[in-house]
PDB file of C-alpha atoms and ligand atoms in Angstrom:
ATOM      1  CA  MET A 926     -21.470  -8.833  31.846  1.00 63.00           C
ATOM      2  CA  THR A 927     -22.486  -5.229  32.534  1.00 83.00           C
ATOM      3  CA  LEU A 928     -22.190  -3.945  36.097  1.00 89.00           C
ATOM      4  CA  SER A 929     -24.659  -1.342  37.396  1.00 92.00           C
ATOM      5  CA  PRO A 930     -23.190   1.951  38.676  1.00 93.00           C
ATOM      6  CA  GLY A 931     -23.856   0.674  42.219  1.00 94.00           C
ATOM      7  CA  GLU A 932     -22.039  -2.625  41.585  1.00 92.00           C
ATOM      8  CA  LEU A 933     -19.144  -0.749  39.985  1.00 95.00           C
ATOM      9  CA  ALA A 934     -18.977   1.637  42.941  1.00 95.00           C
ATOM     10  CA  ARG A 935     -18.643  -1.363  45.270  1.00 94.00           C
ATOM     11  CA  THR A 936     -15.524  -2.379  43.322  1.00 95.00           C
ATOM     12  CA  GLY A 937     -14.164   1.180  43.710  1.00 97.00           C
ATOM     13  CA  LEU A 938     -14.820   2.368  40.154  1.00 98.00           C
ATOM     14  CA  ARG A 939     -16.938   4.936  38.346  1.00 98.00           C
ATOM     15  CA  PHE A 940     -17.698   4.957  34.621  1.00 98.00           C
ATOM     16  CA  ASP A 941     -18.697   8.195  32.902  1.00 98.00           C
ATOM     17  CA  LEU A 942     -19.776   7.969  29.284  1.00 97.00           C
ATOM     18  CA  ASP A 943     -19.111  11.023  27.079  1.00 97.00           C
ATOM     19  CA  GLN A 944     -16.453  12.330  29.484  1.00 97.00           C
ATOM     20  CA  PRO A 945     -14.361  14.385  28.931  1.00 98.00           C
ATOM     21  CA  LEU A 946     -16.256  14.719  25.628  1.00 97.00           C
ATOM     22  CA  PRO A 947     -18.624  12.777  23.350  1.00 98.00           C
ATOM     23  CA  GLY A 948     -16.916   9.723  21.843  1.00 98.00           C
ATOM     24  CA  ALA A 949     -14.827   9.251  24.998  1.00 98.00           C
ATOM     25  CA  ALA A 950     -15.419   7.654  28.390  1.00 98.00           C
ATOM     26  CA  THR A 951     -13.691   8.130  31.715  1.00 98.00           C
ATOM     27  CA  VAL A 952     -13.020   5.378  34.243  1.00 98.00           C
ATOM     28  CA  THR A 953     -12.258   6.771  37.704  1.00 98.00           C
ATOM     29  CA  LEU A 954     -10.581   4.762  40.452  1.00 98.00           C
ATOM     30  CA  SER A 955     -12.686   5.893  43.319  1.00 98.00           C
ATOM     31  CA  ARG A 956     -11.318   4.799  46.685  1.00 98.00           C
ATOM     32  CA  PRO A 957      -9.567   8.067  47.581  1.00 98.00           C
ATOM     33  CA  GLU A 958      -9.539   7.251  51.298  1.00 97.00           C
ATOM     34  CA  ARG A 959      -7.246   4.312  50.403  1.00 97.00           C
ATOM     35  CA  ARG A 960      -5.326   6.250  47.737  1.00 98.00           C
ATOM     36  CA  ASN A 961      -7.251   4.195  45.130  1.00 98.00           C
ATOM     37  CA  ALA A 962      -5.628   0.963  46.260  1.00 98.00           C
ATOM     38  CA  GLN A 963      -6.646  -1.832  43.910  1.00 98.00           C
ATOM     39  CA  THR A 964      -8.318  -5.162  44.613  1.00 97.00           C
ATOM     40  CA  PRO A 965      -9.263  -8.215  42.550  1.00 96.00           C
ATOM     41  CA  GLY A 966     -12.822  -6.872  42.749  1.00 95.00           C
ATOM     42  CA  MET A 967     -11.646  -3.653  41.076  1.00 97.00           C
ATOM     43  CA  TRP A 968      -9.835  -5.636  38.358  1.00 97.00           C
ATOM     44  CA  ARG A 969     -13.079  -7.568  37.703  1.00 96.00           C
ATOM     45  CA  GLY A 970     -14.885  -4.237  37.501  1.00 97.00           C
ATOM     46  CA  LEU A 971     -12.333  -2.959  34.973  1.00 98.00           C
ATOM     47  CA  ALA A 972     -12.701  -6.148  32.915  1.00 98.00           C
ATOM     48  CA  ALA A 973     -16.496  -5.784  32.976  1.00 97.00           C
ATOM     49  CA  ILE A 974     -16.172  -2.197  31.702  1.00 98.00           C
ATOM     50  CA  GLY A 975     -13.899  -3.425  28.906  1.00 98.00           C
ATOM     51  CA  ARG A 976     -16.359  -6.151  27.905  1.00 97.00           C
ATOM     52  CA  SER A 977     -19.380  -3.839  27.843  1.00 96.00           C
ATOM     53  CA  LEU A 978     -17.766  -0.716  26.391  1.00 97.00           C
ATOM     54  CA  PRO A 979     -20.324   1.033  24.134  1.00 97.00           C
ATOM     55  CA  GLU A 980     -19.324   0.890  20.473  1.00 96.00           C
ATOM     56  CA  GLN A 981     -19.220   4.682  20.136  1.00 97.00           C
ATOM     57  CA  VAL A 982     -16.422   4.964  22.737  1.00 98.00           C
ATOM     58  CA  ARG A 983     -13.096   5.508  20.987  1.00 98.00           C
ATOM     59  CA  VAL A 984     -11.035   7.118  23.750  1.00 98.00           C
ATOM     60  CA  VAL A 985     -10.910   5.827  27.325  1.00 98.00           C
ATOM     61  CA  VAL A 986      -9.368   7.945  30.073  1.00 98.00           C
ATOM     62  CA  ILE A 987      -8.273   6.266  33.305  1.00 98.00           C
ATOM     63  CA  ARG A 988      -7.890   8.588  36.283  1.00 98.00           C
ATOM     64  CA  GLY A 989      -7.810   8.492  40.070  1.00 98.00           C
ATOM     65  CA  GLU A 990      -9.938  10.414  42.530  1.00 98.00           C
ATOM     66  CA  GLY A 991      -8.270  12.341  45.352  1.00 98.00           C
ATOM     67  CA  SER A 992      -4.557  12.871  45.893  1.00 98.00           C
ATOM     68  CA  SER A 993      -3.163   9.747  44.134  1.00 98.00           C
ATOM     69  CA  PHE A 994      -3.668   7.923  40.857  1.00 98.00           C
ATOM     70  CA  SER A 995      -3.322   4.594  42.682  1.00 98.00           C
ATOM     71  CA  ALA A 996      -1.229   3.266  45.580  1.00 98.00           C
ATOM     72  CA  GLY A 997      -1.157  -0.244  44.064  1.00 98.00           C
ATOM     73  CA  ILE A 998      -2.651  -3.386  45.463  1.00 98.00           C
ATOM     74  CA  ASP A 999      -4.592  -3.031  48.696  1.00 97.00           C
ATOM     75  CA  LEU A1000      -1.874  -4.168  51.063  1.00 97.00           C
ATOM     76  CA  ARG A1001      -4.427  -5.616  53.486  1.00 96.00           C
ATOM     77  CA  LEU A1002      -4.989  -8.411  50.956  1.00 95.00           C
ATOM     78  CA  LEU A1003      -1.322  -9.410  51.103  1.00 93.00           C
ATOM     79  CA  GLY A1004      -1.709  -9.607  54.874  1.00 92.00           C
ATOM     80  CA  GLY A1005      -4.678 -11.975  54.478  1.00 90.00           C
ATOM     81  CA  GLU A1006      -7.232  -9.363  55.627  1.00 92.00           C
ATOM     82  CA  ALA A1007     -10.711  -9.131  54.098  1.00 89.00           C
ATOM     83  CA  VAL A1008     -11.344  -6.051  51.955  1.00 92.00           C
ATOM     84  CA  PRO A1009     -14.906  -4.912  51.208  1.00 86.00           C
ATOM     85  CA  GLY A1010     -15.916  -5.301  47.533  1.00 83.00           C
ATOM     86  CA  SER A1011     -13.311  -7.952  46.796  1.00 86.00           C
ATOM     87  CA  GLU A1012     -12.627 -11.632  47.133  1.00 87.00           C
ATOM     88  CA  PRO A1013      -9.478 -12.545  49.121  1.00 88.00           C
ATOM     89  CA  LEU A1014      -6.296 -13.588  47.329  1.00 92.00           C
ATOM     90  CA  PRO A1015      -6.388 -17.340  46.650  1.00 92.00           C
ATOM     91  CA  SER A1016      -3.710 -19.672  47.914  1.00 91.00           C
ATOM     92  CA  PRO A1017      -0.749 -19.980  45.524  1.00 90.00           C
ATOM     93  CA  ALA A1018      -0.998 -23.734  46.230  1.00 92.00           C
ATOM     94  CA  ASP A1019      -4.357 -23.693  44.448  1.00 92.00           C
ATOM     95  CA  PRO A1020      -3.891 -25.397  41.036  1.00 91.00           C
ATOM     96  CA  GLY A1021      -5.976 -22.595  39.482  1.00 94.00           C
ATOM     97  CA  PHE A1022      -3.730 -19.829  40.821  1.00 95.00           C
ATOM     98  CA  GLU A1023      -2.290 -18.795  37.437  1.00 96.00           C
ATOM     99  CA  ASP A1024      -5.773 -18.836  35.887  1.00 97.00           C
ATOM    100  CA  TRP A1025      -6.870 -16.560  38.702  1.00 96.00           C
ATOM    101  CA  ILE A1026      -4.043 -14.106  37.863  1.00 97.00           C
ATOM    102  CA  ALA A1027      -5.098 -14.325  34.198  1.00 98.00           C
ATOM    103  CA  SER A1028      -8.626 -13.302  35.223  1.00 97.00           C
ATOM    104  CA  CYS A1029      -7.176 -10.296  37.090  1.00 97.00           C
ATOM    105  CA  GLN A1030      -5.055  -9.354  34.054  1.00 98.00           C
ATOM    106  CA  GLU A1031      -8.288  -9.123  32.017  1.00 98.00           C
ATOM    107  CA  GLY A1032      -8.893  -5.838  33.811  1.00 98.00           C
ATOM    108  CA  PHE A1033      -5.812  -4.404  32.068  1.00 98.00           C
ATOM    109  CA  GLY A1034      -5.605  -6.182  28.678  1.00 98.00           C
ATOM    110  CA  TRP A1035      -8.634  -4.532  27.065  1.00 98.00           C
ATOM    111  CA  LEU A1036      -6.973  -1.104  27.321  1.00 98.00           C
ATOM    112  CA  ARG A1037      -4.816  -2.060  24.314  1.00 98.00           C
ATOM    113  CA  GLN A1038      -7.673  -3.162  22.044  1.00 97.00           C
ATOM    114  CA  PRO A1039      -7.445  -1.548  18.593  1.00 97.00           C
ATOM    115  CA  GLU A1040     -10.914   0.038  18.649  1.00 98.00           C
ATOM    116  CA  ILE A1041      -9.901   2.509  21.378  1.00 98.00           C
ATOM    117  CA  VAL A1042      -7.028   4.714  22.461  1.00 98.00           C
ATOM    118  CA  SER A1043      -6.567   4.579  26.236  1.00 98.00           C
ATOM    119  CA  ILE A1044      -5.033   7.475  28.148  1.00 99.00           C
ATOM    120  CA  ALA A1045      -3.802   7.269  31.739  1.00 99.00           C
ATOM    121  CA  ALA A1046      -4.167  10.656  33.446  1.00 98.00           C
ATOM    122  CA  VAL A1047      -1.715  10.278  36.317  1.00 98.00           C
ATOM    123  CA  HIS A1048      -1.339  12.635  39.256  1.00 98.00           C
ATOM    124  CA  GLY A1049       0.313  11.868  42.580  1.00 98.00           C
ATOM    125  CA  HIS A1050       1.396   8.309  43.330  1.00 98.00           C
ATOM    126  CA  ALA A1051       1.191   5.486  40.793  1.00 98.00           C
ATOM    127  CA  ILE A1052       2.740   2.619  42.726  1.00 98.00           C
ATOM    128  CA  GLY A1053       2.915  -1.072  41.863  1.00 98.00           C
ATOM    129  CA  ALA A1054      -0.412  -2.032  40.308  1.00 98.00           C
ATOM    130  CA  GLY A1055      -1.011   1.719  39.876  1.00 98.00           C
ATOM    131  CA  PHE A1056       2.116   2.086  37.733  1.00 99.00           C
ATOM    132  CA  GLN A1057       1.135  -1.069  35.838  1.00 98.00           C
ATOM    133  CA  LEU A1058      -2.336   0.342  35.148  1.00 98.00           C
ATOM    134  CA  ALA A1059      -0.739   3.487  33.719  1.00 98.00           C
ATOM    135  CA  LEU A1060       1.608   1.313  31.638  1.00 98.00           C
ATOM    136  CA  GLY A1061      -1.400  -0.687  30.427  1.00 98.00           C
ATOM    137  CA  CYS A1062      -2.759   2.395  28.675  1.00 98.00           C
ATOM    138  CA  ASP A1063      -1.679   3.428  25.176  1.00 98.00           C
ATOM    139  CA  LEU A1064      -0.711   6.950  26.281  1.00 98.00           C
ATOM    140  CA  ARG A1065       0.192   8.642  29.569  1.00 98.00           C
ATOM    141  CA  VAL A1066      -0.417  12.264  30.524  1.00 98.00           C
ATOM    142  CA  LEU A1067       1.322  13.071  33.802  1.00 98.00           C
ATOM    143  CA  ALA A1068       0.706  15.918  36.190  1.00 98.00           C
ATOM    144  CA  ASP A1069       3.952  17.387  37.485  1.00 98.00           C
ATOM    145  CA  THR A1070       2.990  15.847  40.853  1.00 98.00           C
ATOM    146  CA  ALA A1071       3.169  12.301  39.457  1.00 98.00           C
ATOM    147  CA  GLN A1072       5.436   9.779  41.161  1.00 98.00           C
ATOM    148  CA  LEU A1073       5.848   6.361  39.569  1.00 98.00           C
ATOM    149  CA  CYS A1074       7.231   3.339  41.380  1.00 98.00           C
ATOM    150  CA  MET A1075       7.396  -0.393  40.619  1.00 98.00           C
ATOM    151  CA  ARG A1076       7.357  -1.629  44.203  1.00 98.00           C
ATOM    152  CA  GLU A1077       6.533  -5.310  43.663  1.00 98.00           C
ATOM    153  CA  PRO A1078      10.099  -6.722  43.921  1.00 98.00           C
ATOM    154  CA  THR A1079      10.619  -4.724  47.109  1.00 98.00           C
ATOM    155  CA  LEU A1080       7.674  -6.719  48.497  1.00 97.00           C
ATOM    156  CA  GLY A1081       9.077 -10.032  47.202  1.00 97.00           C
ATOM    157  CA  LEU A1082       6.759 -10.153  44.183  1.00 97.00           C
ATOM    158  CA  VAL A1083       7.048  -9.695  40.433  1.00 98.00           C
ATOM    159  CA  PRO A1084       4.880  -7.164  38.571  1.00 98.00           C
ATOM    160  CA  ASP A1085       2.149  -9.446  37.154  1.00 98.00           C
ATOM    161  CA  LEU A1086      -0.541  -7.117  35.822  1.00 98.00           C
ATOM    162  CA  MET A1087       0.815  -6.803  32.283  1.00 98.00           C
ATOM    163  CA  GLY A1088       3.208  -3.982  33.134  1.00 98.00           C
ATOM    164  CA  THR A1089       6.555  -5.603  32.342  1.00 98.00           C
ATOM    165  CA  LYS A1090       6.249  -5.648  28.543  1.00 98.00           C
ATOM    166  CA  PRO A1091       5.241  -2.009  28.065  1.00 98.00           C
ATOM    167  CA  LEU A1092       7.904  -0.965  30.573  1.00 98.00           C
ATOM    168  CA  VAL A1093      10.664  -2.767  28.662  1.00 98.00           C
ATOM    169  CA  ASP A1094       9.246  -1.647  25.295  1.00 97.00           C
ATOM    170  CA  ILE A1095       9.378   1.985  26.405  1.00 98.00           C
ATOM    171  CA  VAL A1096      12.546   2.296  28.518  1.00 98.00           C
ATOM    172  CA  GLY A1097      14.588  -0.732  27.392  1.00 98.00           C
ATOM    173  CA  LEU A1098      15.731  -3.751  29.389  1.00 98.00           C
ATOM    174  CA  PRO A1099      18.582  -2.233  31.463  1.00 98.00           C
ATOM    175  CA  ARG A1100      16.539   0.734  32.679  1.00 98.00           C
ATOM    176  CA  ALA A1101      13.475  -1.462  33.328  1.00 98.00           C
ATOM    177  CA  LEU A1102      15.631  -3.773  35.431  1.00 98.00           C
ATOM    178  CA  GLU A1103      17.056  -0.847  37.355  1.00 98.00           C
ATOM    179  CA  ILE A1104      13.584   0.653  37.964  1.00 98.00           C
ATOM    180  CA  CYS A1105      12.104  -2.662  39.146  1.00 98.00           C
ATOM    181  CA  LEU A1106      14.980  -3.875  41.303  1.00 98.00           C
ATOM    182  CA  THR A1107      15.620  -0.584  43.061  1.00 98.00           C
ATOM    183  CA  GLY A1108      11.929   0.196  43.616  1.00 98.00           C
ATOM    184  CA  ARG A1109      12.854   3.860  43.426  1.00 98.00           C
ATOM    185  CA  ILE A1110      10.386   6.636  42.696  1.00 98.00           C
ATOM    186  CA  LEU A1111      10.425   8.277  39.271  1.00 98.00           C
ATOM    187  CA  ALA A1112       9.275  11.875  39.351  1.00 98.00           C
ATOM    188  CA  ALA A1113       7.318  13.282  36.425  1.00 98.00           C
ATOM    189  CA  ALA A1114      10.319  15.027  34.827  1.00 98.00           C
ATOM    190  CA  GLU A1115      12.341  11.802  34.729  1.00 98.00           C
ATOM    191  CA  ALA A1116       9.317   9.871  33.469  1.00 98.00           C
ATOM    192  CA  ARG A1117       9.128  12.304  30.556  1.00 98.00           C
ATOM    193  CA  GLU A1118      12.848  11.866  29.799  1.00 98.00           C
ATOM    194  CA  LEU A1119      12.350   8.089  29.778  1.00 98.00           C
ATOM    195  CA  ARG A1120       9.360   8.466  27.430  1.00 98.00           C
ATOM    196  CA  LEU A1121       7.009   7.080  30.078  1.00 98.00           C
ATOM    197  CA  ALA A1122       4.886  10.207  29.569  1.00 98.00           C
ATOM    198  CA  GLU A1123       3.682  11.699  26.301  1.00 98.00           C
ATOM    199  CA  LEU A1124       2.980  14.924  28.157  1.00 98.00           C
ATOM    200  CA  VAL A1125       3.770  16.406  31.581  1.00 98.00           C
ATOM    201  CA  VAL A1126       1.667  19.371  32.650  1.00 98.00           C
ATOM    202  CA  PRO A1127       0.983  21.367  35.808  1.00 98.00           C
ATOM    203  CA  ALA A1128      -1.566  19.482  37.932  1.00 98.00           C
ATOM    204  CA  ASP A1129      -4.290  22.091  37.460  1.00 98.00           C
ATOM    205  CA  GLU A1130      -3.935  21.829  33.672  1.00 98.00           C
ATOM    206  CA  MET A1131      -4.152  18.038  33.441  1.00 98.00           C
ATOM    207  CA  ASN A1132      -7.888  17.734  32.784  1.00 97.00           C
ATOM    208  CA  GLY A1133      -7.649  20.274  29.972  1.00 98.00           C
ATOM    209  CA  ALA A1134      -4.603  18.583  28.471  1.00 98.00           C
ATOM    210  CA  VAL A1135      -6.305  15.167  28.526  1.00 98.00           C
ATOM    211  CA  SER A1136      -9.440  16.630  26.998  1.00 98.00           C
ATOM    212  CA  ASP A1137      -7.425  18.317  24.205  1.00 98.00           C
ATOM    213  CA  LEU A1138      -5.583  15.063  23.476  1.00 98.00           C
ATOM    214  CA  ALA A1139      -8.858  13.109  23.372  1.00 98.00           C
ATOM    215  CA  ALA A1140     -10.399  15.741  21.073  1.00 98.00           C
ATOM    216  CA  ALA A1141      -7.455  15.533  18.664  1.00 98.00           C
ATOM    217  CA  ILE A1142      -7.671  11.725  18.508  1.00 98.00           C
ATOM    218  CA  LEU A1143     -11.414  11.867  17.944  1.00 98.00           C
ATOM    219  CA  THR A1144     -10.977  13.974  14.812  1.00 98.00           C
ATOM    220  CA  ILE A1145      -9.526  10.876  13.120  1.00 97.00           C
ATOM    221  CA  GLY A1146     -12.119   8.532  11.628  1.00 96.00           C
ATOM    222  CA  PRO A1147     -12.672   5.291  13.601  1.00 97.00           C
ATOM    223  CA  ALA A1148     -11.515   2.909  10.842  1.00 97.00           C
ATOM    224  CA  THR A1149      -8.385   4.993  10.196  1.00 97.00           C
ATOM    225  CA  ALA A1150      -7.538   5.220  13.897  1.00 98.00           C
ATOM    226  CA  ARG A1151      -7.994   1.489  14.365  1.00 98.00           C
ATOM    227  CA  ALA A1152      -5.931   0.579  11.279  1.00 98.00           C
ATOM    228  CA  THR A1153      -3.160   2.987  12.307  1.00 98.00           C
ATOM    229  CA  LYS A1154      -3.011   1.604  15.848  1.00 98.00           C
ATOM    230  CA  GLU A1155      -2.873  -1.988  14.556  1.00 98.00           C
ATOM    231  CA  LEU A1156      -0.170  -1.059  12.049  1.00 98.00           C
ATOM    232  CA  LEU A1157       2.019   0.714  14.605  1.00 98.00           C
ATOM    233  CA  ALA A1158       1.500  -2.006  17.227  1.00 97.00           C
ATOM    234  CA  ARG A1159       2.867  -4.711  14.919  1.00 97.00           C
ATOM    235  CA  ALA A1160       5.898  -2.656  13.790  1.00 97.00           C
ATOM    236  CA  PRO A1161       8.333  -3.705  16.577  1.00 94.00           C
ATOM    237  CA  ARG A1162       7.998  -7.400  15.728  1.00 94.00           C
ATOM    238  CA  SER A1163       7.996  -6.950  11.916  1.00 98.00           C
ATOM    239  CA  THR A1164      10.798  -6.699   9.396  1.00 98.00           C
ATOM    240  CA  LEU A1165      10.811  -3.609   7.180  1.00 98.00           C
ATOM    241  CA  ALA A1166       9.462  -5.684   4.289  1.00 98.00           C
ATOM    242  CA  GLU A1167       6.699  -7.198   6.426  1.00 98.00           C
ATOM    243  CA  GLN A1168       5.737  -3.785   7.731  1.00 98.00           C
ATOM    244  CA  ALA A1169       5.672  -2.344   4.198  1.00 98.00           C
ATOM    245  CA  ALA A1170       3.322  -5.160   3.183  1.00 98.00           C
ATOM    246  CA  ALA A1171       1.137  -4.463   6.219  1.00 98.00           C
ATOM    247  CA  GLU A1172       0.962  -0.773   5.236  1.00 98.00           C
ATOM    248  CA  ARG A1173      -0.224  -1.721   1.738  1.00 97.00           C
ATOM    249  CA  ALA A1174      -2.837  -4.105   3.077  1.00 97.00           C
ATOM    250  CA  ALA A1175      -4.121  -1.574   5.604  1.00 97.00           C
ATOM    251  CA  GLN A1176      -4.399   1.218   3.015  1.00 96.00           C
ATOM    252  CA  ALA A1177      -6.569  -0.547   0.466  1.00 93.00           C
ATOM    253  CA  PRO A1178      -9.820  -0.708   2.471  1.00 94.00           C
ATOM    254  CA  LEU A1179      -9.355   2.899   3.624  1.00 95.00           C
ATOM    255  CA  ILE A1180      -8.714   4.409   0.214  1.00 89.00           C
ATOM    256  CA  ARG A1181     -11.152   2.289  -1.824  1.00 76.00           C
ATOM    257  CA  PRO A1182     -14.374   4.109  -0.813  1.00 72.00           C
ATOM    258  CA  ARG A1183     -12.800   7.466  -1.719  1.00 69.00           C
ATOM    259  CA  VAL A1184     -11.635   6.270  -5.119  1.00 69.00           C
ATOM    260  CA  LEU A1185     -15.017   4.715  -5.848  1.00 70.00           C
ATOM    261  CA  THR A1186     -16.960   7.647  -4.360  1.00 74.00           C
ATOM    262  CA  PRO A1187     -15.026  10.918  -4.596  1.00 69.00           C
ATOM    263  CA  GLY A1188     -15.874  13.175  -1.663  1.00 71.00           C
ATOM    264  CA  ALA A1189     -16.817  10.244   0.592  1.00 69.00           C
ATOM    265  CA  PRO A1190     -16.315  11.053   4.288  1.00 65.00           C
ATOM    266  CA  THR A1191     -13.174   9.957   6.108  1.00 63.00           C
ATOM    267  CA  LEU A1192     -13.580   6.477   7.602  1.00 65.00           C
TER     268      LEU A1192
HETATM  269  N1  LIG B1967      -3.336  -0.505  50.475  1.00 61.44           N
HETATM  270  C1  LIG B1967      -4.196  -0.268  51.470  1.00 61.44           C
HETATM  271  N2  LIG B1967      -4.339   0.939  52.050  1.00 61.44           N
HETATM  272  C2  LIG B1967      -3.572   1.934  51.588  1.00 61.44           C
HETATM  273  C3  LIG B1967      -2.647   1.752  50.544  1.00 61.44           C
HETATM  274  C4  LIG B1967      -2.545   0.450  49.962  1.00 61.44           C
HETATM  275  N3  LIG B1967      -1.755   0.171  48.937  1.00 61.44           N
HETATM  276  N4  LIG B1967      -2.017   2.915  50.288  1.00 61.44           N
HETATM  277  C5  LIG B1967      -2.532   3.809  51.169  1.00 61.44           C
HETATM  278  N5  LIG B1967      -3.458   3.209  51.939  1.00 61.44           N
HETATM  279  C6  LIG B1967      -4.241   3.807  53.012  1.00 61.44           C
HETATM  280  C7  LIG B1967      -3.377   4.075  54.235  1.00 61.44           C
HETATM  281  O1  LIG B1967      -3.281   2.921  55.029  1.00 61.44           O
HETATM  282  C8  LIG B1967      -4.144   5.196  54.905  1.00 61.44           C
HETATM  283  O2  LIG B1967      -5.237   4.624  55.600  1.00 61.44           O
HETATM  284  P1  LIG B1967      -5.688   5.255  57.023  1.00 61.44           P
HETATM  285  O3  LIG B1967      -6.163   6.647  56.689  1.00 61.44           O
HETATM  286  O4  LIG B1967      -6.791   4.341  57.455  1.00 61.44           O
HETATM  287  O5  LIG B1967      -4.487   5.243  57.900  1.00 61.44           O
HETATM  288  C9  LIG B1967      -4.712   5.969  53.720  1.00 61.44           C
HETATM  289  O6  LIG B1967      -4.703   5.082  52.599  1.00 61.44           O
HETATM  290  C10 LIG B1967      -3.885   7.177  53.356  1.00 61.44           C
HETATM  291  O7  LIG B1967      -2.553   6.742  53.197  1.00 61.44           O
HETATM  292  P2  LIG B1967      -1.316   7.618  53.693  1.00 61.44           P
HETATM  293  O8  LIG B1967      -1.661   8.301  54.968  1.00 61.44           O
HETATM  294  O9  LIG B1967      -0.116   6.737  53.674  1.00 61.44           O
HETATM  295  O10 LIG B1967      -1.276   8.695  52.508  1.00 61.44           O
HETATM  296  P3  LIG B1967      -0.050   9.533  51.966  1.00 61.44           P
HETATM  297  O11 LIG B1967      -0.624  10.460  50.954  1.00 61.44           O
HETATM  298  O12 LIG B1967       0.753  10.090  53.086  1.00 61.44           O
HETATM  299  O13 LIG B1967       0.907   8.451  51.222  1.00 61.44           O
HETATM  300  C11 LIG B1967       1.365   6.660  49.678  1.00 61.44           C
HETATM  301  C12 LIG B1967       0.466   7.861  50.033  1.00 61.44           C
HETATM  302  C13 LIG B1967       2.787   7.129  49.409  1.00 61.44           C
HETATM  303  C14 LIG B1967       0.745   6.042  48.415  1.00 61.44           C
HETATM  304  C15 LIG B1967       1.412   5.660  50.840  1.00 61.44           C
HETATM  305  O14 LIG B1967       0.081   5.455  51.302  1.00 61.44           O
HETATM  306  C16 LIG B1967       1.980   4.316  50.486  1.00 61.44           C
HETATM  307  O15 LIG B1967       3.194   4.162  50.395  1.00 61.44           O
HETATM  308  N6  LIG B1967       1.111   3.312  50.272  1.00 61.44           N
HETATM  309  C17 LIG B1967       1.541   1.945  49.999  1.00 61.44           C
HETATM  310  C18 LIG B1967       2.002   1.770  48.554  1.00 61.44           C
HETATM  311  C19 LIG B1967       2.385   0.345  48.253  1.00 61.44           C
HETATM  312  O16 LIG B1967       3.387  -0.175  48.744  1.00 61.44           O
HETATM  313  N7  LIG B1967       1.583  -0.352  47.409  1.00 61.44           N
HETATM  314  C20 LIG B1967       1.824  -1.700  46.989  1.00 61.44           C
HETATM  315  C21 LIG B1967       2.489  -1.683  45.598  1.00 61.44           C
HETATM  316  S1  LIG B1967       2.936  -3.274  45.046  1.00 61.44           S
HETATM  317  C22 LIG B1967       1.614  -3.870  44.171  1.00 61.44           C
HETATM  318  O17 LIG B1967       0.754  -3.123  43.752  1.00 61.44           O
HETATM  319  C23 LIG B1967       1.617  -5.355  44.026  1.00 61.44           C
HETATM  320  C24 LIG B1967       0.825  -5.962  42.928  1.00 61.44           C
HETATM  321  O18 LIG B1967       0.404  -5.384  41.958  1.00 61.44           O
HETATM  322  C25 LIG B1967       0.603  -7.400  42.995  1.00 61.44           C
END
């Protein structure tokens, strides 16, 4: 399903193809008056973008408009209030409740697909679902104004938008537990120390830094980038021998055209 720009705007999103440069696309959370608070409608919009992503897009940048990346779920929903552009939260007594969460998670899962590299460009607050959206991306560039916080347990909830696995993968179980159960704010410098950011830059340099990163990634051929991402993604759950076998299998289709046709372009 493709959403028109108007339909996307109603979910609080904007999609800009060829931004910051050709071969990339930028998704902007665009409810600055609510600090880009997220709704199920926004998650459906994100999922629709993922499903209809043009084939030429190889880098996706996620950013927030205004002073925050995202202040997490729109708290009015938790209070049972109606929020324009979104359905209300269903009752947890509903037998389809977990399926409903799965449909919301679709807005995040596509950011890890092998055909793209996703970059979260985070400035200001990334709280709750905002932090999870940043964690859902392959890479994170933080402005020095960034403040990350996993607030869900403070509100009596667990993080359920696919943020727990990347958090543990990156910082390890003890630190992830400490971050989640204290609900404390991580400033950009600490996020860098914990490897939650690939790069921390002054706020006014963030767009340039994201653009440079996207440009560097786009110099790699699409088949090579995809194979490399798949290979690295499987490494944590593979033995050394399994990973070595995966390297051999991934190399053959990349090197074959060059051996058969010397001077063939990089895939
Ligand atoms: N939901 C709804 N509205 C929000 C919001 C949110 N999460 N965050 C901010 N807003 C609204 C405020 O109500 C305010 O609206 P009004 O102008 O109508 O009063 C407006 O956005 C601006 O907010 P502030 O004046 O508070 O802006 P600030 O820059 O001083 O502070 C902030 C920014 C620190 C993010 C602060 O707004 C804040 O703490 N927001 C709440 C964050 C939060 O607890 N989010 C829930 C995380 S848990 C989660 O996300 C659960 C999940 O995934 C299931």
